[in-house]
């Protein structure tokens, strides 16, 4: 029997679920735990209807945010970068020049739109191809059970 969505999951997974639901409602195709290059793993990367690429890092608490030293490296792999947090997270910790999403397991809301930093054409092409390949492989793994 599958576990209920409100089971004892890691908080970051719960946030990612809500973020994915939010992104889908905006026409984006989200992919969780995507690795754009070895050593970097983003919580959620999403491909938009016009080819835009967003990255969302889910932070469940102050310690989770403070221990993250790699987030600035994610900026080179997206057009817009967001943090996703729940209502209890101390938002004043988050850099103001990034986007902010308030989320829970059921959805989310964009509180602050991230500034746009358009990827160069060659990088966009490489990221889009990698994203498509990862999504196809993920779907195949699901079908194989």
PDB file of C-alpha atoms in Angstrom:
ATOM      1  CA  UNK A   1       0.000   0.000   0.000  1.00  0.00           C
ATOM      2  CA  UNK A   2       1.484   3.423  -0.943  1.00  0.00           C
ATOM      3  CA  UNK A   3       2.306   5.795   1.871  1.00  0.00           C
ATOM      4  CA  UNK A   4       0.076   8.804   2.358  1.00  0.00           C
ATOM      5  CA  UNK A   5       1.453  12.154   1.261  1.00  0.00           C
ATOM      6  CA  UNK A   6       1.432  13.415   4.833  1.00  0.00           C
ATOM      7  CA  UNK A   7       3.625  10.530   6.055  1.00  0.00           C
ATOM      8  CA  UNK A   8       6.911  11.190   7.832  1.00  0.00           C
ATOM      9  CA  UNK A   9       8.905  12.529   4.871  1.00  0.00           C
ATOM     10  CA  UNK A  10      11.983  14.686   4.971  1.00  0.00           C
ATOM     11  CA  UNK A  11      10.808  18.319   5.007  1.00  0.00           C
ATOM     12  CA  UNK A  12      12.732  19.153   1.820  1.00  0.00           C
ATOM     13  CA  UNK A  13      10.869  16.452  -0.106  1.00  0.00           C
ATOM     14  CA  UNK A  14       7.561  17.842   1.116  1.00  0.00           C
ATOM     15  CA  UNK A  15       8.559  21.352   0.004  1.00  0.00           C
ATOM     16  CA  UNK A  16       9.717  20.050  -3.387  1.00  0.00           C
ATOM     17  CA  UNK A  17       6.325  18.391  -3.939  1.00  0.00           C
ATOM     18  CA  UNK A  18       4.510  21.666  -3.329  1.00  0.00           C
ATOM     19  CA  UNK A  19       6.990  23.567  -5.503  1.00  0.00           C
ATOM     20  CA  UNK A  20       6.457  21.108  -8.359  1.00  0.00           C
ATOM     21  CA  UNK A  21       2.693  21.552  -8.089  1.00  0.00           C
ATOM     22  CA  UNK A  22       3.112  25.331  -8.171  1.00  0.00           C
ATOM     23  CA  UNK A  23       5.446  25.203 -11.167  1.00  0.00           C
ATOM     24  CA  UNK A  24       3.096  22.903 -13.098  1.00  0.00           C
ATOM     25  CA  UNK A  25       0.275  25.393 -12.492  1.00  0.00           C
ATOM     26  CA  UNK A  26       2.449  27.994 -14.268  1.00  0.00           C
ATOM     27  CA  UNK A  27       3.049  25.705 -17.255  1.00  0.00           C
ATOM     28  CA  UNK A  28       6.510  24.495 -16.186  1.00  0.00           C
ATOM     29  CA  UNK A  29       7.757  20.902 -16.308  1.00  0.00           C
ATOM     30  CA  UNK A  30       9.638  20.260 -13.044  1.00  0.00           C
ATOM     31  CA  UNK A  31      12.316  17.675 -12.375  1.00  0.00           C
ATOM     32  CA  UNK A  32      13.546  16.965  -8.844  1.00  0.00           C
ATOM     33  CA  UNK A  33      17.106  16.280  -7.703  1.00  0.00           C
ATOM     34  CA  UNK A  34      18.602  17.162 -11.081  1.00  0.00           C
ATOM     35  CA  UNK A  35      22.400  17.088 -11.495  1.00  0.00           C
ATOM     36  CA  UNK A  36      23.474  19.683 -14.109  1.00  0.00           C
ATOM     37  CA  UNK A  37      27.162  18.826 -13.584  1.00  0.00           C
ATOM     38  CA  UNK A  38      28.948  16.466 -11.209  1.00  0.00           C
ATOM     39  CA  UNK A  39      29.045  17.967  -7.721  1.00  0.00           C
ATOM     40  CA  UNK A  40      25.844  20.026  -8.074  1.00  0.00           C
ATOM     41  CA  UNK A  41      22.370  18.664  -7.376  1.00  0.00           C
ATOM     42  CA  UNK A  42      19.453  21.067  -7.509  1.00  0.00           C
ATOM     43  CA  UNK A  43      16.282  20.291  -5.598  1.00  0.00           C
ATOM     44  CA  UNK A  44      13.988  21.327  -8.460  1.00  0.00           C
ATOM     45  CA  UNK A  45      14.775  22.425 -12.001  1.00  0.00           C
ATOM     46  CA  UNK A  46      11.896  23.379 -14.250  1.00  0.00           C
ATOM     47  CA  UNK A  47      11.576  23.985 -17.967  1.00  0.00           C
ATOM     48  CA  UNK A  48       9.040  26.646 -18.903  1.00  0.00           C
ATOM     49  CA  UNK A  49       6.723  26.875 -21.888  1.00  0.00           C
ATOM     50  CA  UNK A  50       9.082  29.290 -23.677  1.00  0.00           C
ATOM     51  CA  UNK A  51      12.230  27.333 -22.834  1.00  0.00           C
ATOM     52  CA  UNK A  52      13.054  29.280 -19.678  1.00  0.00           C
ATOM     53  CA  UNK A  53      14.930  27.383 -16.968  1.00  0.00           C
ATOM     54  CA  UNK A  54      14.267  27.930 -13.281  1.00  0.00           C
ATOM     55  CA  UNK A  55      16.067  26.404 -10.309  1.00  0.00           C
ATOM     56  CA  UNK A  56      14.423  26.143  -6.884  1.00  0.00           C
ATOM     57  CA  UNK A  57      16.305  25.172  -3.725  1.00  0.00           C
ATOM     58  CA  UNK A  58      14.093  23.913  -0.894  1.00  0.00           C
ATOM     59  CA  UNK A  59      15.210  24.883   2.604  1.00  0.00           C
ATOM     60  CA  UNK A  60      13.436  23.408   5.590  1.00  0.00           C
ATOM     61  CA  UNK A  61      15.187  25.277   8.418  1.00  0.00           C
ATOM     62  CA  UNK A  62      17.925  27.761   9.322  1.00  0.00           C
ATOM     63  CA  UNK A  63      20.558  25.008   9.708  1.00  0.00           C
ATOM     64  CA  UNK A  64      19.715  23.603   6.267  1.00  0.00           C
ATOM     65  CA  UNK A  65      20.241  27.041   4.704  1.00  0.00           C
ATOM     66  CA  UNK A  66      23.407  27.839   6.671  1.00  0.00           C
ATOM     67  CA  UNK A  67      25.038  24.538   5.677  1.00  0.00           C
ATOM     68  CA  UNK A  68      24.426  25.102   1.945  1.00  0.00           C
ATOM     69  CA  UNK A  69      27.650  26.413   0.415  1.00  0.00           C
ATOM     70  CA  UNK A  70      26.936  25.367  -3.181  1.00  0.00           C
ATOM     71  CA  UNK A  71      23.845  27.401  -4.036  1.00  0.00           C
ATOM     72  CA  UNK A  72      25.721  30.223  -5.786  1.00  0.00           C
ATOM     73  CA  UNK A  73      27.035  27.633  -8.261  1.00  0.00           C
ATOM     74  CA  UNK A  74      23.463  26.915  -9.356  1.00  0.00           C
ATOM     75  CA  UNK A  75      23.069  30.428 -10.761  1.00  0.00           C
ATOM     76  CA  UNK A  76      25.118  29.481 -13.837  1.00  0.00           C
ATOM     77  CA  UNK A  77      22.548  26.824 -14.765  1.00  0.00           C
ATOM     78  CA  UNK A  78      19.278  28.770 -14.826  1.00  0.00           C
ATOM     79  CA  UNK A  79      17.499  31.932 -15.951  1.00  0.00           C
ATOM     80  CA  UNK A  80      15.890  32.477 -12.541  1.00  0.00           C
ATOM     81  CA  UNK A  81      16.846  31.167  -9.088  1.00  0.00           C
ATOM     82  CA  UNK A  82      14.398  30.727  -6.198  1.00  0.00           C
ATOM     83  CA  UNK A  83      14.397  29.591  -2.595  1.00  0.00           C
ATOM     84  CA  UNK A  84      11.387  27.601  -1.403  1.00  0.00           C
ATOM     85  CA  UNK A  85      10.606  27.659   2.309  1.00  0.00           C
ATOM     86  CA  UNK A  86       7.673  27.006   4.599  1.00  0.00           C
ATOM     87  CA  UNK A  87       5.885  29.571   6.733  1.00  0.00           C
ATOM     88  CA  UNK A  88       8.137  28.960   9.765  1.00  0.00           C
ATOM     89  CA  UNK A  89      11.406  29.671   7.919  1.00  0.00           C
ATOM     90  CA  UNK A  90      13.202  32.966   8.836  1.00  0.00           C
ATOM     91  CA  UNK A  91      12.945  34.673   5.437  1.00  0.00           C
ATOM     92  CA  UNK A  92      15.334  37.480   6.375  1.00  0.00           C
ATOM     93  CA  UNK A  93      18.212  34.970   5.955  1.00  0.00           C
ATOM     94  CA  UNK A  94      17.594  34.680   2.220  1.00  0.00           C
ATOM     95  CA  UNK A  95      19.418  36.944  -0.253  1.00  0.00           C
ATOM     96  CA  UNK A  96      17.060  39.625  -1.586  1.00  0.00           C
ATOM     97  CA  UNK A  97      18.396  39.310  -5.145  1.00  0.00           C
ATOM     98  CA  UNK A  98      16.880  35.826  -5.473  1.00  0.00           C
ATOM     99  CA  UNK A  99      13.312  34.630  -5.818  1.00  0.00           C
ATOM    100  CA  UNK A 100      11.183  33.391  -2.939  1.00  0.00           C
ATOM    101  CA  UNK A 101       8.482  30.742  -2.908  1.00  0.00           C
ATOM    102  CA  UNK A 102       6.361  29.871   0.127  1.00  0.00           C
ATOM    103  CA  UNK A 103       5.386  26.206  -0.109  1.00  0.00           C
ATOM    104  CA  UNK A 104       3.981  23.187   1.656  1.00  0.00           C
ATOM    105  CA  UNK A 105       3.142  19.670   0.465  1.00  0.00           C
ATOM    106  CA  UNK A 106       0.052  20.857  -1.397  1.00  0.00           C
ATOM    107  CA  UNK A 107       1.340  23.817  -3.384  1.00  0.00           C
ATOM    108  CA  UNK A 108       3.022  27.148  -3.133  1.00  0.00           C
ATOM    109  CA  UNK A 109       3.045  30.804  -3.995  1.00  0.00           C
ATOM    110  CA  UNK A 110       5.719  32.995  -5.538  1.00  0.00           C
ATOM    111  CA  UNK A 111       6.263  35.775  -3.001  1.00  0.00           C
ATOM    112  CA  UNK A 112       9.194  37.398  -4.820  1.00  0.00           C
ATOM    113  CA  UNK A 113       9.977  36.882  -8.496  1.00  0.00           C
ATOM    114  CA  UNK A 114      13.632  36.075  -9.105  1.00  0.00           C
ATOM    115  CA  UNK A 115      15.553  38.460 -11.323  1.00  0.00           C
ATOM    116  CA  UNK A 116      16.196  37.122 -14.803  1.00  0.00           C
ATOM    117  CA  UNK A 117      19.738  36.283 -15.883  1.00  0.00           C
ATOM    118  CA  UNK A 118      19.325  34.701 -19.321  1.00  0.00           C
ATOM    119  CA  UNK A 119      21.575  31.752 -20.065  1.00  0.00           C
ATOM    120  CA  UNK A 120      23.873  31.949 -23.086  1.00  0.00           C
ATOM    121  CA  UNK A 121      22.612  29.961 -26.071  1.00  0.00           C
ATOM    122  CA  UNK A 122      25.171  27.149 -25.845  1.00  0.00           C
ATOM    123  CA  UNK A 123      24.594  26.709 -22.103  1.00  0.00           C
ATOM    124  CA  UNK A 124      20.803  26.762 -22.575  1.00  0.00           C
ATOM    125  CA  UNK A 125      21.062  24.086 -25.247  1.00  0.00           C
ATOM    126  CA  UNK A 126      23.270  21.872 -23.058  1.00  0.00           C
ATOM    127  CA  UNK A 127      21.019  22.297 -19.999  1.00  0.00           C
ATOM    128  CA  UNK A 128      17.864  21.598 -22.010  1.00  0.00           C
ATOM    129  CA  UNK A 129      19.347  18.442 -23.548  1.00  0.00           C
ATOM    130  CA  UNK A 130      20.553  17.219 -20.143  1.00  0.00           C
ATOM    131  CA  UNK A 131      17.168  17.984 -18.602  1.00  0.00           C
ATOM    132  CA  UNK A 132      15.337  16.078 -21.362  1.00  0.00           C
ATOM    133  CA  UNK A 133      17.639  13.087 -21.004  1.00  0.00           C
ATOM    134  CA  UNK A 134      17.256  12.998 -17.201  1.00  0.00           C
ATOM    135  CA  UNK A 135      13.466  13.284 -17.478  1.00  0.00           C
ATOM    136  CA  UNK A 136      13.285  10.464 -20.039  1.00  0.00           C
ATOM    137  CA  UNK A 137      15.490   8.208 -17.910  1.00  0.00           C
ATOM    138  CA  UNK A 138      13.392   8.964 -14.831  1.00  0.00           C
ATOM    139  CA  UNK A 139      10.216   8.063 -16.685  1.00  0.00           C
ATOM    140  CA  UNK A 140      11.777   4.818 -17.928  1.00  0.00           C
ATOM    141  CA  UNK A 141      12.823   3.850 -14.371  1.00  0.00           C
ATOM    142  CA  UNK A 142       9.234   4.447 -13.190  1.00  0.00           C
ATOM    143  CA  UNK A 143       7.822   2.280 -15.958  1.00  0.00           C
ATOM    144  CA  UNK A 144      10.222  -0.543 -15.165  1.00  0.00           C
ATOM    145  CA  UNK A 145       9.087  -0.474 -11.559  1.00  0.00           C
TER     146      UNK A 145
END
